[in-house]
Coordinates of C-alpha atoms in Angstrom, one line a residue:
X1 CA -7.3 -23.2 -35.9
X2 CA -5.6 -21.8 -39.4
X3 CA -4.2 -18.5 -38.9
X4 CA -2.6 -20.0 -35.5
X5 CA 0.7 -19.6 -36.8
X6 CA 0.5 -16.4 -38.2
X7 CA -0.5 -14.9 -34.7
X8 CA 2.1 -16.0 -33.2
X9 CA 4.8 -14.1 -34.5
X10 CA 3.2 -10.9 -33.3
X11 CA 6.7 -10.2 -31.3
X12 CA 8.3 -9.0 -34.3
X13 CA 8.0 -5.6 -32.9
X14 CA 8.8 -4.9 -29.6
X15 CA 6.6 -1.5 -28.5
X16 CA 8.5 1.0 -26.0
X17 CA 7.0 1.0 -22.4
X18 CA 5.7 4.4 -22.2
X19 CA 4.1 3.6 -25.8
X20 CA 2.0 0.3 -23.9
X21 CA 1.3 2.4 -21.4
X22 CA -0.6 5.0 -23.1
X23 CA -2.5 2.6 -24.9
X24 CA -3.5 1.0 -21.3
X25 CA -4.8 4.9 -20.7
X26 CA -6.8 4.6 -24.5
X27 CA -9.1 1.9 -23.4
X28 CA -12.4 2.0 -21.7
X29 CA -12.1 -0.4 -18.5
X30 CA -14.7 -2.3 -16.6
X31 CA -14.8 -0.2 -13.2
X32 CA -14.9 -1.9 -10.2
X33 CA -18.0 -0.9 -8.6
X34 CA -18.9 1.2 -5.3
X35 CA -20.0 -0.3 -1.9
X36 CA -20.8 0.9 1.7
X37 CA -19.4 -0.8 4.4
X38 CA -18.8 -0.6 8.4
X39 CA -15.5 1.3 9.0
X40 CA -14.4 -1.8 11.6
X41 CA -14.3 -4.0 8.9
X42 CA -12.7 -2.0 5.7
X43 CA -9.3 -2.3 6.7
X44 CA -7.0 -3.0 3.4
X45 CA -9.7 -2.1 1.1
X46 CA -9.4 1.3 -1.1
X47 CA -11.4 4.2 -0.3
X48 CA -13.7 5.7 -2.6
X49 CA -14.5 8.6 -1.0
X50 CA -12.2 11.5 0.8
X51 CA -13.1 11.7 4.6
X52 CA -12.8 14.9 6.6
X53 CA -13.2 14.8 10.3
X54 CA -16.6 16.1 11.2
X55 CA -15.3 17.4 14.3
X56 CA -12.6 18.1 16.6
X57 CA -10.6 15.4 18.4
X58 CA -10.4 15.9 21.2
X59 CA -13.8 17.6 21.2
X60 CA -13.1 19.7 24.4
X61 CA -9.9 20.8 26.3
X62 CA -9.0 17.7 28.4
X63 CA -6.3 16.7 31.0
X64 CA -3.3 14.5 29.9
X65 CA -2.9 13.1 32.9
X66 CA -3.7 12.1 36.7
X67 CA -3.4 15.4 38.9
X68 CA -5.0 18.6 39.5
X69 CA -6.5 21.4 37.7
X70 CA -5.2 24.7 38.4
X71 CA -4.7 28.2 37.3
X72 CA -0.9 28.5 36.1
X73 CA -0.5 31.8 37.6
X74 CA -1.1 30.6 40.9
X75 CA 1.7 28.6 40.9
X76 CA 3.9 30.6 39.2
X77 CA 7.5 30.3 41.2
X78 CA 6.3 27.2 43.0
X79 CA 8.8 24.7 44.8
X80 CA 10.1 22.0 46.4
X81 CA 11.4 24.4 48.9
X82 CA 8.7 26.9 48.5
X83 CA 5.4 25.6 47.7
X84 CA 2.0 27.3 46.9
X85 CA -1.0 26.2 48.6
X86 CA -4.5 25.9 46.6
X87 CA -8.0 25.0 48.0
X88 CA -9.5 21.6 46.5
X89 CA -13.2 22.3 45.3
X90 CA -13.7 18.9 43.8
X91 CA -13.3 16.5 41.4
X92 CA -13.4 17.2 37.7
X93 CA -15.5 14.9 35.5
X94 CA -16.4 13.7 32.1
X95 CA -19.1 16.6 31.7
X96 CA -16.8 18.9 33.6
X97 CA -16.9 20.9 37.1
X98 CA -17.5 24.2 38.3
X99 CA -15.0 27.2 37.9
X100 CA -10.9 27.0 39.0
X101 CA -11.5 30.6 40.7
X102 CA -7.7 32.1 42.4
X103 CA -6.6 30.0 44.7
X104 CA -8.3 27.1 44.3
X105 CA -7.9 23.8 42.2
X106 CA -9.6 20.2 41.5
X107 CA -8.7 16.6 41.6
X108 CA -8.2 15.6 37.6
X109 CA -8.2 12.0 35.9
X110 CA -6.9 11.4 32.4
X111 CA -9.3 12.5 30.0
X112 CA -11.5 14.5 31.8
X113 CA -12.6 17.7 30.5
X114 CA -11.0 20.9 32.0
X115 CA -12.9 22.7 34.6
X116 CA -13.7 27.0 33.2
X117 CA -11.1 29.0 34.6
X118 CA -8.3 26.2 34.3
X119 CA -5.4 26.3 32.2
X120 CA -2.8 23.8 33.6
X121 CA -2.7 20.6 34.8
X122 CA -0.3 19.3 37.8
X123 CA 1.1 16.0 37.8
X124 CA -0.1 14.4 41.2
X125 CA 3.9 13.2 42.0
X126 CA 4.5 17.1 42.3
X127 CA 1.9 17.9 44.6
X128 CA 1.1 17.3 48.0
X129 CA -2.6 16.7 49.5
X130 CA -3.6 17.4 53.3
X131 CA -7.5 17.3 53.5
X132 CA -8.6 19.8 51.3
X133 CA -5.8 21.7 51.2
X134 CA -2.8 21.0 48.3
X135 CA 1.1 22.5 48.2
X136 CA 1.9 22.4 44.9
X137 CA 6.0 22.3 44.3
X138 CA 6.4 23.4 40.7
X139 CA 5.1 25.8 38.3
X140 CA 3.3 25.5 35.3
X141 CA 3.4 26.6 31.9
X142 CA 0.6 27.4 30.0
X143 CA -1.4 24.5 29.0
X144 CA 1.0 22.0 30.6
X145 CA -0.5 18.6 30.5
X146 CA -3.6 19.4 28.4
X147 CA -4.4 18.0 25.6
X148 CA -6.4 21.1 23.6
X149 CA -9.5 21.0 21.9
X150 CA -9.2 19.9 18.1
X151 CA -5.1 19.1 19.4
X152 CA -5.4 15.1 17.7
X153 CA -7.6 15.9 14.7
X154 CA -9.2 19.5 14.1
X155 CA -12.6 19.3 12.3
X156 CA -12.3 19.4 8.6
X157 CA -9.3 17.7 8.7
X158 CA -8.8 14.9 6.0
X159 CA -8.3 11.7 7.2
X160 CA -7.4 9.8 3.8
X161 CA -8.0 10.9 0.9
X162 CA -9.7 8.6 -2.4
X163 CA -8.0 5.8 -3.2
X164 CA -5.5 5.5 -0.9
X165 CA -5.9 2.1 1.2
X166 CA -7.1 2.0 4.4
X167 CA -4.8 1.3 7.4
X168 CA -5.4 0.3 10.8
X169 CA -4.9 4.4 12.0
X170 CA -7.4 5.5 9.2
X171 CA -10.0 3.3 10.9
X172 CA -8.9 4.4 14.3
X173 CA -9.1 8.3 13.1
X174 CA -12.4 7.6 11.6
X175 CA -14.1 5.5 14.6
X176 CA -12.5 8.9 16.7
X177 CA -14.6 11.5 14.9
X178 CA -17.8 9.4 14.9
X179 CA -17.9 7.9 11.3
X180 CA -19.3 4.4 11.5
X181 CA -19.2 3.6 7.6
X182 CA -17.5 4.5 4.6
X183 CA -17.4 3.8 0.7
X184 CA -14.9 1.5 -0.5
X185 CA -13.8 -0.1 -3.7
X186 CA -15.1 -3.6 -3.6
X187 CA -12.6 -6.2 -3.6
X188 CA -11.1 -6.7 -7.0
X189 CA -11.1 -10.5 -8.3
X190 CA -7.3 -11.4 -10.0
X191 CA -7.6 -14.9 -11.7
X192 CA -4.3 -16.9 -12.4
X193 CA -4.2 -19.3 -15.1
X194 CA -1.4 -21.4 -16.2
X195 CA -0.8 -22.9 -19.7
X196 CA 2.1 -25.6 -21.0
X197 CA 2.2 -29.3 -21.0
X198 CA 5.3 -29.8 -19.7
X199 CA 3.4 -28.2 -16.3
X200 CA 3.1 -31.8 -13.8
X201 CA 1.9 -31.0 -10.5
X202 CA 3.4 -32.9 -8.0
X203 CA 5.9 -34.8 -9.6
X204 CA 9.8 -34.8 -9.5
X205 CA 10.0 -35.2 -13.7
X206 CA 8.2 -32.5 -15.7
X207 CA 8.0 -28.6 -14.3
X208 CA 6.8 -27.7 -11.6
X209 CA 4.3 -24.8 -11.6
X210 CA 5.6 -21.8 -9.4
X211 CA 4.6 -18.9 -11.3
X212 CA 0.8 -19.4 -10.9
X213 CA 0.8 -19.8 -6.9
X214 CA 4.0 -16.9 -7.0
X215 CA 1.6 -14.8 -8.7
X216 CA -1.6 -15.9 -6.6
X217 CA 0.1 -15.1 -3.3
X218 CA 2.1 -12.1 -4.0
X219 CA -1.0 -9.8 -5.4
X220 CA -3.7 -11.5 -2.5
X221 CA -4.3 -8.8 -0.7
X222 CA -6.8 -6.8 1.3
X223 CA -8.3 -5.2 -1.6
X224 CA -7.6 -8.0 -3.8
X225 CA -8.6 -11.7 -3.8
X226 CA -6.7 -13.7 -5.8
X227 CA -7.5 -17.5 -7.3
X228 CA -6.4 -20.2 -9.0
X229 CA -8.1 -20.8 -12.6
X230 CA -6.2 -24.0 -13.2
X231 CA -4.1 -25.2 -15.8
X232 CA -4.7 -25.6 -19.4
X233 CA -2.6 -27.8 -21.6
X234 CA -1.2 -26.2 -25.1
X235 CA -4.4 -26.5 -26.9
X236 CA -6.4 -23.9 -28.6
X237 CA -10.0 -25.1 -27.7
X238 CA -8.9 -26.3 -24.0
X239 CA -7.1 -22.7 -23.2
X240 CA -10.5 -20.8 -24.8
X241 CA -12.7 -22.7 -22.4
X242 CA -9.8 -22.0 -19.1
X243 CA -10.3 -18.2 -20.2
X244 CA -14.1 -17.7 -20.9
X245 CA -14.7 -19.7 -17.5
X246 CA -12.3 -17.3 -15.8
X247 CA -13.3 -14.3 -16.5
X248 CA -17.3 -14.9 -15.8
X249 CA -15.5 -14.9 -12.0
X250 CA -12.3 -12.3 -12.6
X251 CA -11.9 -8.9 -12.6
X252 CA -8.5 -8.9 -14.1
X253 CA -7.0 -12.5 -15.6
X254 CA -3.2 -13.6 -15.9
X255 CA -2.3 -16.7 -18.6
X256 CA 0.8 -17.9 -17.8
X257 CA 3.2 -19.4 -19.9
X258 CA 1.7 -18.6 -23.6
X259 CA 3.6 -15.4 -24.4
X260 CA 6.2 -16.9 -26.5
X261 CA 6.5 -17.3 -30.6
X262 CA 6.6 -21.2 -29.6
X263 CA 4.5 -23.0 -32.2
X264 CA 2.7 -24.5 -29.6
X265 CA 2.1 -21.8 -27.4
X266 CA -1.2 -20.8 -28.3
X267 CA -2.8 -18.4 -25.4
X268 CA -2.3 -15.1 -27.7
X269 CA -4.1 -17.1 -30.7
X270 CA -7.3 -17.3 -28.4
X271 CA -7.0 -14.1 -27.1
X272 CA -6.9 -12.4 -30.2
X273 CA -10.0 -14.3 -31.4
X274 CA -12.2 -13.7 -28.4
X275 CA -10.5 -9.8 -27.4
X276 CA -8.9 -7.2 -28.9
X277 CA -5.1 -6.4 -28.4
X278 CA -3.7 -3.5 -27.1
X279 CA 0.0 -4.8 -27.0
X280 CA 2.1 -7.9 -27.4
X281 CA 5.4 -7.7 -26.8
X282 CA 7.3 -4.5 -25.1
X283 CA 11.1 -3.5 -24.7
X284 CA 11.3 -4.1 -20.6
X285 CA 13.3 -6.9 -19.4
X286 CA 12.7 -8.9 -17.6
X287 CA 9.2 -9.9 -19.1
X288 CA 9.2 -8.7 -23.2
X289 CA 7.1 -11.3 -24.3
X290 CA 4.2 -9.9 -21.7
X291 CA 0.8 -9.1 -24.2
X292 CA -2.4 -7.3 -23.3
X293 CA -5.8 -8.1 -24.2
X294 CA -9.0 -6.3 -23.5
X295 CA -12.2 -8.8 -23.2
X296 CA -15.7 -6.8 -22.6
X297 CA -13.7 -4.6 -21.0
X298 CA -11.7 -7.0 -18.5
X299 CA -7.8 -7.1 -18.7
X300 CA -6.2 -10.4 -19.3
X301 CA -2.8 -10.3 -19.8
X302 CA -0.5 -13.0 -21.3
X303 CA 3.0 -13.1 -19.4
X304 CA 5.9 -15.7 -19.3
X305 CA 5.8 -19.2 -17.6
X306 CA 9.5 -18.0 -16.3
X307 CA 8.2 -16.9 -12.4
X308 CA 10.7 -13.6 -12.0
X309 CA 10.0 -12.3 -15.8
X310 CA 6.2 -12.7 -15.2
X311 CA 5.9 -11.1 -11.5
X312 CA 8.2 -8.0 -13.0
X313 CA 6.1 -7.6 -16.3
X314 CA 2.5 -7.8 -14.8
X315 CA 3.7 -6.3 -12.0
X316 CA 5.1 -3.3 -14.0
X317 CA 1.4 -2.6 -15.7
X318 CA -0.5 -3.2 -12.8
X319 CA -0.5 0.3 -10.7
X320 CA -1.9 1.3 -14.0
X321 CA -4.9 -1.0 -14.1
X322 CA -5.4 0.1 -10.6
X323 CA -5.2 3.8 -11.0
X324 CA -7.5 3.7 -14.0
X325 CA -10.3 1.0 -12.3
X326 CA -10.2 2.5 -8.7
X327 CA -8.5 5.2 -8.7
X328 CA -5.7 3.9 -6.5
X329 CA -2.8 6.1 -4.7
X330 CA 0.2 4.0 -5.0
X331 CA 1.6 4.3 -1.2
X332 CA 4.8 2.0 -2.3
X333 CA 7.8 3.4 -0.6
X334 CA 10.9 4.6 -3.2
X335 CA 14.3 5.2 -1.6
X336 CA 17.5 6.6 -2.8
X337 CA 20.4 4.3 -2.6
X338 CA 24.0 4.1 -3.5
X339 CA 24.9 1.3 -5.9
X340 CA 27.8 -0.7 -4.6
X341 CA 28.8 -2.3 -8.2
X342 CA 28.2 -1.0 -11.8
X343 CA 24.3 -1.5 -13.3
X344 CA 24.1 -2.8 -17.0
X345 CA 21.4 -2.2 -18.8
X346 CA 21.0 -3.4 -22.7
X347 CA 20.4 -0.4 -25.0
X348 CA 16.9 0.6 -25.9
X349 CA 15.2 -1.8 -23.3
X350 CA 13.9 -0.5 -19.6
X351 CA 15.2 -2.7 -17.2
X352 CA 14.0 -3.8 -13.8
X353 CA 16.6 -5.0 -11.4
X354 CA 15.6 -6.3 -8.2
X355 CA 18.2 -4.8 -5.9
X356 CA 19.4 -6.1 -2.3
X357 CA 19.5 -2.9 0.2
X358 CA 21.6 -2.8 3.0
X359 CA 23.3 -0.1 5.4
X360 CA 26.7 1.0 5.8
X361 CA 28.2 3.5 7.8
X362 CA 27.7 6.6 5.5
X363 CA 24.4 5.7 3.6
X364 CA 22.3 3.2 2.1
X365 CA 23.3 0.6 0.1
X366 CA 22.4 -1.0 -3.4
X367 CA 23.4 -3.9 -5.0
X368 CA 22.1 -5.5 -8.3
X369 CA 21.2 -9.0 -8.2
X370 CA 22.5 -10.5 -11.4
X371 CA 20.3 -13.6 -12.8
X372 CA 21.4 -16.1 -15.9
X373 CA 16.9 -16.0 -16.5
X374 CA 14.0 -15.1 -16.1
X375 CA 13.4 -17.8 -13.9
X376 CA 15.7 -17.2 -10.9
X377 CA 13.2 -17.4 -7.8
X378 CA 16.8 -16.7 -5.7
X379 CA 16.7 -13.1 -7.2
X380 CA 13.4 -13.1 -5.1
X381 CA 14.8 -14.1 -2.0
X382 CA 17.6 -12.3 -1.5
X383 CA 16.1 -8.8 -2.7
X384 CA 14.4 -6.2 -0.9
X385 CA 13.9 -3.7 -3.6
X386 CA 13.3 -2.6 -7.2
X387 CA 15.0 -0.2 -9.4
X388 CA 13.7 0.8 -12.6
X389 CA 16.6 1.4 -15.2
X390 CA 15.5 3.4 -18.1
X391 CA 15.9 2.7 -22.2
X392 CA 17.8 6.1 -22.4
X393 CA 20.5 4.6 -19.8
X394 CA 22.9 1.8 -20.6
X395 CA 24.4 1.3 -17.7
X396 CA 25.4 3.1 -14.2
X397 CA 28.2 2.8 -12.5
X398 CA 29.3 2.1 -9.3
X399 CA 28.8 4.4 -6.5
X400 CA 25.9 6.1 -8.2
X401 CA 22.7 7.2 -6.9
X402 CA 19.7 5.1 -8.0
X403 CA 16.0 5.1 -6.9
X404 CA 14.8 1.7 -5.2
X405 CA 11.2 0.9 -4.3
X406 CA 10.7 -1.0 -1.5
X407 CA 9.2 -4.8 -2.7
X408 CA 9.4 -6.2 1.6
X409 CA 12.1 -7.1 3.7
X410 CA 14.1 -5.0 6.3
X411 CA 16.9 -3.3 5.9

């Protein structure tokens, strides 16, 4: 336990954010390994391969709707008042029907493949049918009401591309061109642990722990499961056994609320011993007390008990774990949005301000949600957004353009 104290004044100096984020880059991660599954059941999950469409979609010229196929030039000047008559020759089916020669036509259903010789399809509300003869009373353009061959999805066409995450129309587009299974990131495992004995679950005195289930439910995802690791009390041996236990399960482990330069704080103390740091302490607020440790090759980062500073510090190095363990396309939505009252921003630190959007008449607006903490959950609640306000800036004011990335909501 000596040398407890000494480690925990490793805040003296604060690193810049694009300096901790190079050193992220420096280290030799733990991939998350490759698996094969059935495209029905890989929705949310990230994609480790690029999928092309194997062939065209639709995979012949088909009709768009309920009516009859027909040469356009047969109808060409066709009305109400003076309407062209056609011979019926059939019906047109799944595998098709014999030629649409002049003068003749066949009975189409949605979906069926056009007959040779047909190039228009006529609604059945605009045709008339007496035995097998049918007055049509309008023209046709060229391909009117056919869907073409290759129209939805031409073969070779990519369908997602690696590591983006899979939606509900990337597994329609795949079932569409035949592909029945894909490969797929497996599921990453994100442990929570939370550290402090002033922590008392269930109880009116003490603190009540909302950072670990904050943390828990706002990264579960499809592509991530997320757990509880428990809580630890301030004590070295107690938080060392928490972390080794976690991390035999976790792909990636957050300590709560052992960040600080408290005496008793002593989460970076056992992380140092058992790991190797690549950061503790970095010039973003809120969240400067965040540290990074590397253990056999796992990421466990140490972040504030204070709920808003440690969703906005992890949060801000986690795209980076997940470009560099699966590849991952961040699909995150960024606006641009006017700010409706001036943005401070201390000098030298990169500041992330969670930002309520709504519309006006003439654009979209932005307004900064000021906090007394670190610990304001209502910052949470009433925002909708995130904007990231550089070291270089101190301030911007009112009426300004700022870039916003979508964090929920409407707006």
């Amino acid at each position: 336990m000596a040398g407890v104290k000494g480690k925990m004044s490793g805040l003296r100096h604060l690193i810049s954010f694009e300096e901790a984020t190079s050193r992220v880059k420096d280290i030799p991660w733990r991939k998350i390994s490759i698996i094969e599954v059935d495209v029905e059941s890989s929705m949310d999950m990230v994609i480790a391969e690029d999928v092309k469409a194997g062939k065209d979609v639709p995979a012949y010229d088909r009709s768009a709707v309920d009516g009859f196929a027909l040469r356009r030039r047969d109808v060409s000047g066709a009305s109400a008042e003076n309407p062209v008559s056609l011979t019926v020759t059939g019906s047109s089916g799944f595998e098709g029907s014999s030629r649409i020669e002049r003068g003749t036509c066949s009975e189409i259903n949605t979906g069926a493949r056009l007959p040779p010789g047909a190039d228009a399809v006529i609604m059945a509300e605009y045709a008339s049918l007496y035995g097998d003869t049918l007055f049509v009373e309008q023209s046709a353009r060229i391909w009117e009401n056919v869907s073409r061959k290759g129209e939805d999805i031409a073969s070779g066409k990519r369908i997602i591309a690696r590591g983006d995450v899979i939606k509900s129309w990337h597994v329609a587009a795949m079932i569409a061109v035949g592909r029945q299974r894909v490969k797929v990131y497996r599921r990453i495992n994100l442990g929570v642990i939370s550290t402090g004995n002033e922590i008392v679950p269930g109880s009116l005195s003490g603190i009540r722990n909302t950072t670990q289930p904050l943390l828990i439910n706002y990264f579960r995802q499809g592509h991530i499961n997320t757990t509880n690791e428990g809580v630890c009390p301030d004590e070295y041996d107690a938080i060392k056994k928490g972390v080794q236990n976690a991390l035999e399960n976790v792909d990636i482990l957050v300590v709560t609320g052992g960040s600080s330069i408290g005496r008793s704080d002593y989460s970076a103390a056992v992380l140092s011993d058992i790991g190797k740091q690549v950061f503790r302490g970095v010039m973003i607020k809120p969240g400067r007390t965040i540290a990074l440790f590397e253990i056999s090759g796992k990421p466990v980062f140490s972040v504030s008990g204070l709920p808003v500073a440690a969703l906005t510090s992890f949060e801000a190095f986690f795209d980076r774990f997940m470009i560099d363990i699966l590849e991952y396309n961040d699909s995150r939505q960024v606006i641009r949005a006017r700010l409706t009252e001036r943005l401070i921003n201390n000098g030298g630190m990169r500041s992330f301000v969670r930002i309520a959007l709504s519309r006006s008449t003439d654009s979209l607006d932005a307004t900064p949600l000021r906090s007394t903490g670190s610990g304001m959950i209502s910052t949470l609640l009433m925002s909708n957004g995130l904007a990231v306000v550089p070291e270089s800036v101190e301030g911007m004011e009112k009426g300004e353009y700022v870039w916003v990335t979508l964090t929920g909501g409407t707006v």
